[in-house]
mmCIF file of C-alpha atoms in Angstrom:
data_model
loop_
_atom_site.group_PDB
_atom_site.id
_atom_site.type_symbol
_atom_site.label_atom_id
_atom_site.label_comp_id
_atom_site.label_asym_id
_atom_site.label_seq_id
_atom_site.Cartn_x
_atom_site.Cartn_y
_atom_site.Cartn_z
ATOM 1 C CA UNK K 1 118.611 101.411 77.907
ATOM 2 C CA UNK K 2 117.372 104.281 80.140
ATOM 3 C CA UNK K 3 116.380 107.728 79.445
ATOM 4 C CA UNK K 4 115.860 111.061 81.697
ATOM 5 C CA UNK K 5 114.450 114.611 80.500
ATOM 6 C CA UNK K 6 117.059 117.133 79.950
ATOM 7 C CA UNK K 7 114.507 120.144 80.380
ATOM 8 C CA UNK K 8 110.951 120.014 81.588
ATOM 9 C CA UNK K 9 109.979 120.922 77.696
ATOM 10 C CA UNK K 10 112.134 119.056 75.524
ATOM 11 C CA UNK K 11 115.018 116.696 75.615
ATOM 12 C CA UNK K 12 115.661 113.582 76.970
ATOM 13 C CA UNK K 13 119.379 111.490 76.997
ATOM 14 C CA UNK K 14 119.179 107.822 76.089
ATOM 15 C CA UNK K 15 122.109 105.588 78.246
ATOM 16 C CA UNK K 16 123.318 102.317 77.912
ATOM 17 C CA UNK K 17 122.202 102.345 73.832
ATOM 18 C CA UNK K 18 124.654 101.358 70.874
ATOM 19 C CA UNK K 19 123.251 102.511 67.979
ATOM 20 C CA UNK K 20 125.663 101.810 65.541
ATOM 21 C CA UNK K 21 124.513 98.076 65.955
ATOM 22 C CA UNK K 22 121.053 97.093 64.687
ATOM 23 C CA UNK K 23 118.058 97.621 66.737
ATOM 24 C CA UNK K 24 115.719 94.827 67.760
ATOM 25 C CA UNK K 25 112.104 95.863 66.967
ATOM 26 C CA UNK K 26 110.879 96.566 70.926
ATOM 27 C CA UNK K 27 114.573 98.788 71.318
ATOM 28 C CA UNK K 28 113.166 100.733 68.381
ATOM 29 C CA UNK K 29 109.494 101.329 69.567
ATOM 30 C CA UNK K 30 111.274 102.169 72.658
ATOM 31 C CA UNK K 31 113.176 104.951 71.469
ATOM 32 C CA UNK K 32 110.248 106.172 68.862
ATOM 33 C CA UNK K 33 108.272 106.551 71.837
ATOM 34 C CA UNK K 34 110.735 108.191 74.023
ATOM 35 C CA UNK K 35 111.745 110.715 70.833
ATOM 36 C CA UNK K 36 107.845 110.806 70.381
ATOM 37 C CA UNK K 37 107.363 112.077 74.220
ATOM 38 C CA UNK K 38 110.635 114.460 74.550
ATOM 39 C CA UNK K 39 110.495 115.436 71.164
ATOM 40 C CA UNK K 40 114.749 115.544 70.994
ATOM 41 C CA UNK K 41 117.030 113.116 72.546
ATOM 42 C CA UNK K 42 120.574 112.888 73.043
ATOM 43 C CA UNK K 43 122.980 109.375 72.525
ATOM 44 C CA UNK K 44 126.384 110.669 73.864
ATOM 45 C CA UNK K 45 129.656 108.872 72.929
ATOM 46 C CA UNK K 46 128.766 107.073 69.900
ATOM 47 C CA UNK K 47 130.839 106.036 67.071
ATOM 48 C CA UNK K 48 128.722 105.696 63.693
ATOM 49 C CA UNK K 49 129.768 105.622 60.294
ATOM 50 C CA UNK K 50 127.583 107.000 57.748
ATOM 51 C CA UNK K 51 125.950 103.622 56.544
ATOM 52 C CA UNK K 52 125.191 103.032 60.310
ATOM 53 C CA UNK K 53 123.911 106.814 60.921
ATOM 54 C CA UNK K 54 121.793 105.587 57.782
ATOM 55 C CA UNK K 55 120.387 102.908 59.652
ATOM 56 C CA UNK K 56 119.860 103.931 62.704
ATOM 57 C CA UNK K 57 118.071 107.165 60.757
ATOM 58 C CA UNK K 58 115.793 104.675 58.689
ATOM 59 C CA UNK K 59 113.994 103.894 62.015
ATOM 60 C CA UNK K 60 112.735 106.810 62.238
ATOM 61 C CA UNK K 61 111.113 106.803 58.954
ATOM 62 C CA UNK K 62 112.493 107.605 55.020
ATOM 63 C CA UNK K 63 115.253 109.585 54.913
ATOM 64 C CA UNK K 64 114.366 113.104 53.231
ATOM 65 C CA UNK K 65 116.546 114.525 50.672
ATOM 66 C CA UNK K 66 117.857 118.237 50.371
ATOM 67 C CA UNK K 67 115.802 120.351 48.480
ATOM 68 C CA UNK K 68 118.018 122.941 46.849
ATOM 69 C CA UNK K 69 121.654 122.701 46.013
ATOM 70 C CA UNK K 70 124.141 124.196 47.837
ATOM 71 C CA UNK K 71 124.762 128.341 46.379
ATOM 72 C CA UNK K 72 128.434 128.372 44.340
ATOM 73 C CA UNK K 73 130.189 130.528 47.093
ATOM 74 C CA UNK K 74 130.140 127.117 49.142
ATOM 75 C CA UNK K 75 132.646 124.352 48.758
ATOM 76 C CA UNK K 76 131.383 121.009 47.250
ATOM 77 C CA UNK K 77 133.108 118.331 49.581
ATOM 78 C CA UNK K 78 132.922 115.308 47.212
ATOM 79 C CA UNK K 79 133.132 111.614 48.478
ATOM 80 C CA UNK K 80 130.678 108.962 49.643
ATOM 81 C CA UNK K 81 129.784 111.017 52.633
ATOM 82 C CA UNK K 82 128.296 113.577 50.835
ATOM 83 C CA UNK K 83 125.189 113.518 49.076
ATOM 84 C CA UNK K 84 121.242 114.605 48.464
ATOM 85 C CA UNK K 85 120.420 113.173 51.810
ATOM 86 C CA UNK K 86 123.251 114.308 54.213
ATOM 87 C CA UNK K 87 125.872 116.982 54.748
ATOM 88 C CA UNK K 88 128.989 117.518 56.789
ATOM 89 C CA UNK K 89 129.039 120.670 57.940
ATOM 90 C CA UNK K 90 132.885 121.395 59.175
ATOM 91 C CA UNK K 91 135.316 123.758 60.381
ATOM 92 C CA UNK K 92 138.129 121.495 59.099
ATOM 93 C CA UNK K 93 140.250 121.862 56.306
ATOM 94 C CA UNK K 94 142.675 119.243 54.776
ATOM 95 C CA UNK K 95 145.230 120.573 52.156
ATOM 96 C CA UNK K 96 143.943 124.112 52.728
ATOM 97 C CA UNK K 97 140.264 122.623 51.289
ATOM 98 C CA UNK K 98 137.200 122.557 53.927
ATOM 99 C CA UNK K 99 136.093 119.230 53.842
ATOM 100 C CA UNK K 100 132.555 119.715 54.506
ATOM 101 C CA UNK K 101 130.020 122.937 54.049
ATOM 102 C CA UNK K 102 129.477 126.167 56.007
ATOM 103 C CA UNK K 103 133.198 125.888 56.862
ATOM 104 C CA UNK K 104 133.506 129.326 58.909
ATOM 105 C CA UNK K 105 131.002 128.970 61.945
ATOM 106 C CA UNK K 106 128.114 131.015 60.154
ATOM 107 C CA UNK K 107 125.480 128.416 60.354
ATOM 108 C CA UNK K 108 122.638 128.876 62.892
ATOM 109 C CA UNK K 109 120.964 125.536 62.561
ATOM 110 C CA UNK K 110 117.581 124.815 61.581
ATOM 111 C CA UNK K 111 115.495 122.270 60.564
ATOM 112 C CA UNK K 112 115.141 121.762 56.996
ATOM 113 C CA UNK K 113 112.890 121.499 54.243
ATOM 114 C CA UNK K 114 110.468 123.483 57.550
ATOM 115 C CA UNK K 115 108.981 125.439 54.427
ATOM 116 C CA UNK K 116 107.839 122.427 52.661
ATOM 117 C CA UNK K 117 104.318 121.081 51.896
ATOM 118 C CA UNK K 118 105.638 117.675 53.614
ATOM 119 C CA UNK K 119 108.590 118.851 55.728
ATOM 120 C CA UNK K 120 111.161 116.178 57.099
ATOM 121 C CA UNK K 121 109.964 114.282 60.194
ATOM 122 C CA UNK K 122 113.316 115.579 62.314
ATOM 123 C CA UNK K 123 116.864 116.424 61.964
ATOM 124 C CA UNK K 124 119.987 114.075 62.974
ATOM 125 C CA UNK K 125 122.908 115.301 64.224
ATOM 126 C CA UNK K 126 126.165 113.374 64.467
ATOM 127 C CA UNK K 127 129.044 115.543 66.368
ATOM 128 C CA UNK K 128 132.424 114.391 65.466
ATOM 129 C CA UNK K 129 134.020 117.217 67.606
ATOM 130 C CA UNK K 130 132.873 119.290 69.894
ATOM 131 C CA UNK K 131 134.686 122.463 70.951
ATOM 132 C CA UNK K 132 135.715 123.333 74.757
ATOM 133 C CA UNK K 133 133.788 126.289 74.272
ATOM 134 C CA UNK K 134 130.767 127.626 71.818
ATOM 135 C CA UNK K 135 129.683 125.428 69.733
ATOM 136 C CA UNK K 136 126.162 125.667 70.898
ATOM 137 C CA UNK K 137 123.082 123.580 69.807
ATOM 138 C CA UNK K 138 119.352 125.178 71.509
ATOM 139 C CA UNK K 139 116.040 123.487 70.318
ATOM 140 C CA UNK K 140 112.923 124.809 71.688
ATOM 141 C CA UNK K 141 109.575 123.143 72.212
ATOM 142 C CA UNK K 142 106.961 125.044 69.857
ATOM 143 C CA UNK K 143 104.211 122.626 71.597
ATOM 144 C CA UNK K 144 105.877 124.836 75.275
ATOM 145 C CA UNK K 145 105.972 127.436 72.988
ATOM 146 C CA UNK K 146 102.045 126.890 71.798
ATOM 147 C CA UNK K 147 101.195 126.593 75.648
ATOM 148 C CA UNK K 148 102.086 129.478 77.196
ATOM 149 C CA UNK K 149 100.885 132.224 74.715
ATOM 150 C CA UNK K 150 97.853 134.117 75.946
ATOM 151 C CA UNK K 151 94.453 133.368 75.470
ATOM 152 C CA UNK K 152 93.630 135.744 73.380
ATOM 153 C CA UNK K 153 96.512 135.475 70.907
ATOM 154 C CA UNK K 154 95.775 131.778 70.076
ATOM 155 C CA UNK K 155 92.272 132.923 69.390
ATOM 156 C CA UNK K 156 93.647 135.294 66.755
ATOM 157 C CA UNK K 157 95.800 132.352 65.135
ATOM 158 C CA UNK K 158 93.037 130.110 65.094
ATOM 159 C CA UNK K 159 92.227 128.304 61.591
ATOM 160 C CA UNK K 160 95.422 130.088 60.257
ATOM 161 C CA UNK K 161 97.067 127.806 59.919
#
């Protein structure tokens, strides 16, 4: 297993990792640390199932659970890949149905439960397809973010927190 930054701020791409196998405990300090450090990282070409995303997930800590149902415009995929702790947002639709939520692109991702006294630890995303063009994911570094306002604006935000 390697890693290298993606961006001088955030990111960094794991290599040479299976994670739909279980991790020994050093593999997993390794990667805590490295997701610790680069506060995103990337494993490209993986196949998981959703017990495995599960898994690898659990490493990471307890697995946070949605906090409001979905509103009744949206379709309710049903099946054992859909519950209170993930959801398959997808474009696709078998038998004219979408087979996950947010079918029609209007989803500008975000990291949930943000607005909660104890918000989730992080987000996982598993890509099943990705398009040849759009299809974007950005993250931003709020620590970057935190670093480069002025002086005297973090003096004004001081102890409001």
């Amino acid at each position: 297993m390697c890693s290298s930054d993606l961006t001088p701020h955030i990111g960094a791409e794991i290599v040479g990792l299976d994670i739909s196998r279980p991790l020994d405990a050093e593999t997993v300090k390794a990667v805590r640390k490295a997701w610790l450090d680069n506060l995103m990282l990337v494993f490209r070409g993986q196949t998981l199932d959703t017990d495995q995303q599960r898994r690898f997930v659990g490493y990471f800590g307890e697995m946070g659970k949605r906090g409001a149902q979905l509103p009744s415009n949206r379709p309710r995929p049903e099946g054992p890949d859909y519950n209170s702790d993930a959801m398959l947002i997808s474009n696709i639709r078998k038998d004219g149905k979408p087979i996950g939520v947010l079918p029609d692109g209007e989803m500008w991702f975000h990291h949930d439960m943000s607005y909660s006294a104890a918000p989730n630890r992080a987000s996982f995303l598993f890509s099943l397809e990705i398009p040849g063009s759009g299809g974007d994911t950005m993250f931003a570094s709020m620590y970057a973010a935190w670093d480069n306002l002025p002086q005297s604006l973090k003096d004004k935000i001081d102890g409001r927190l």
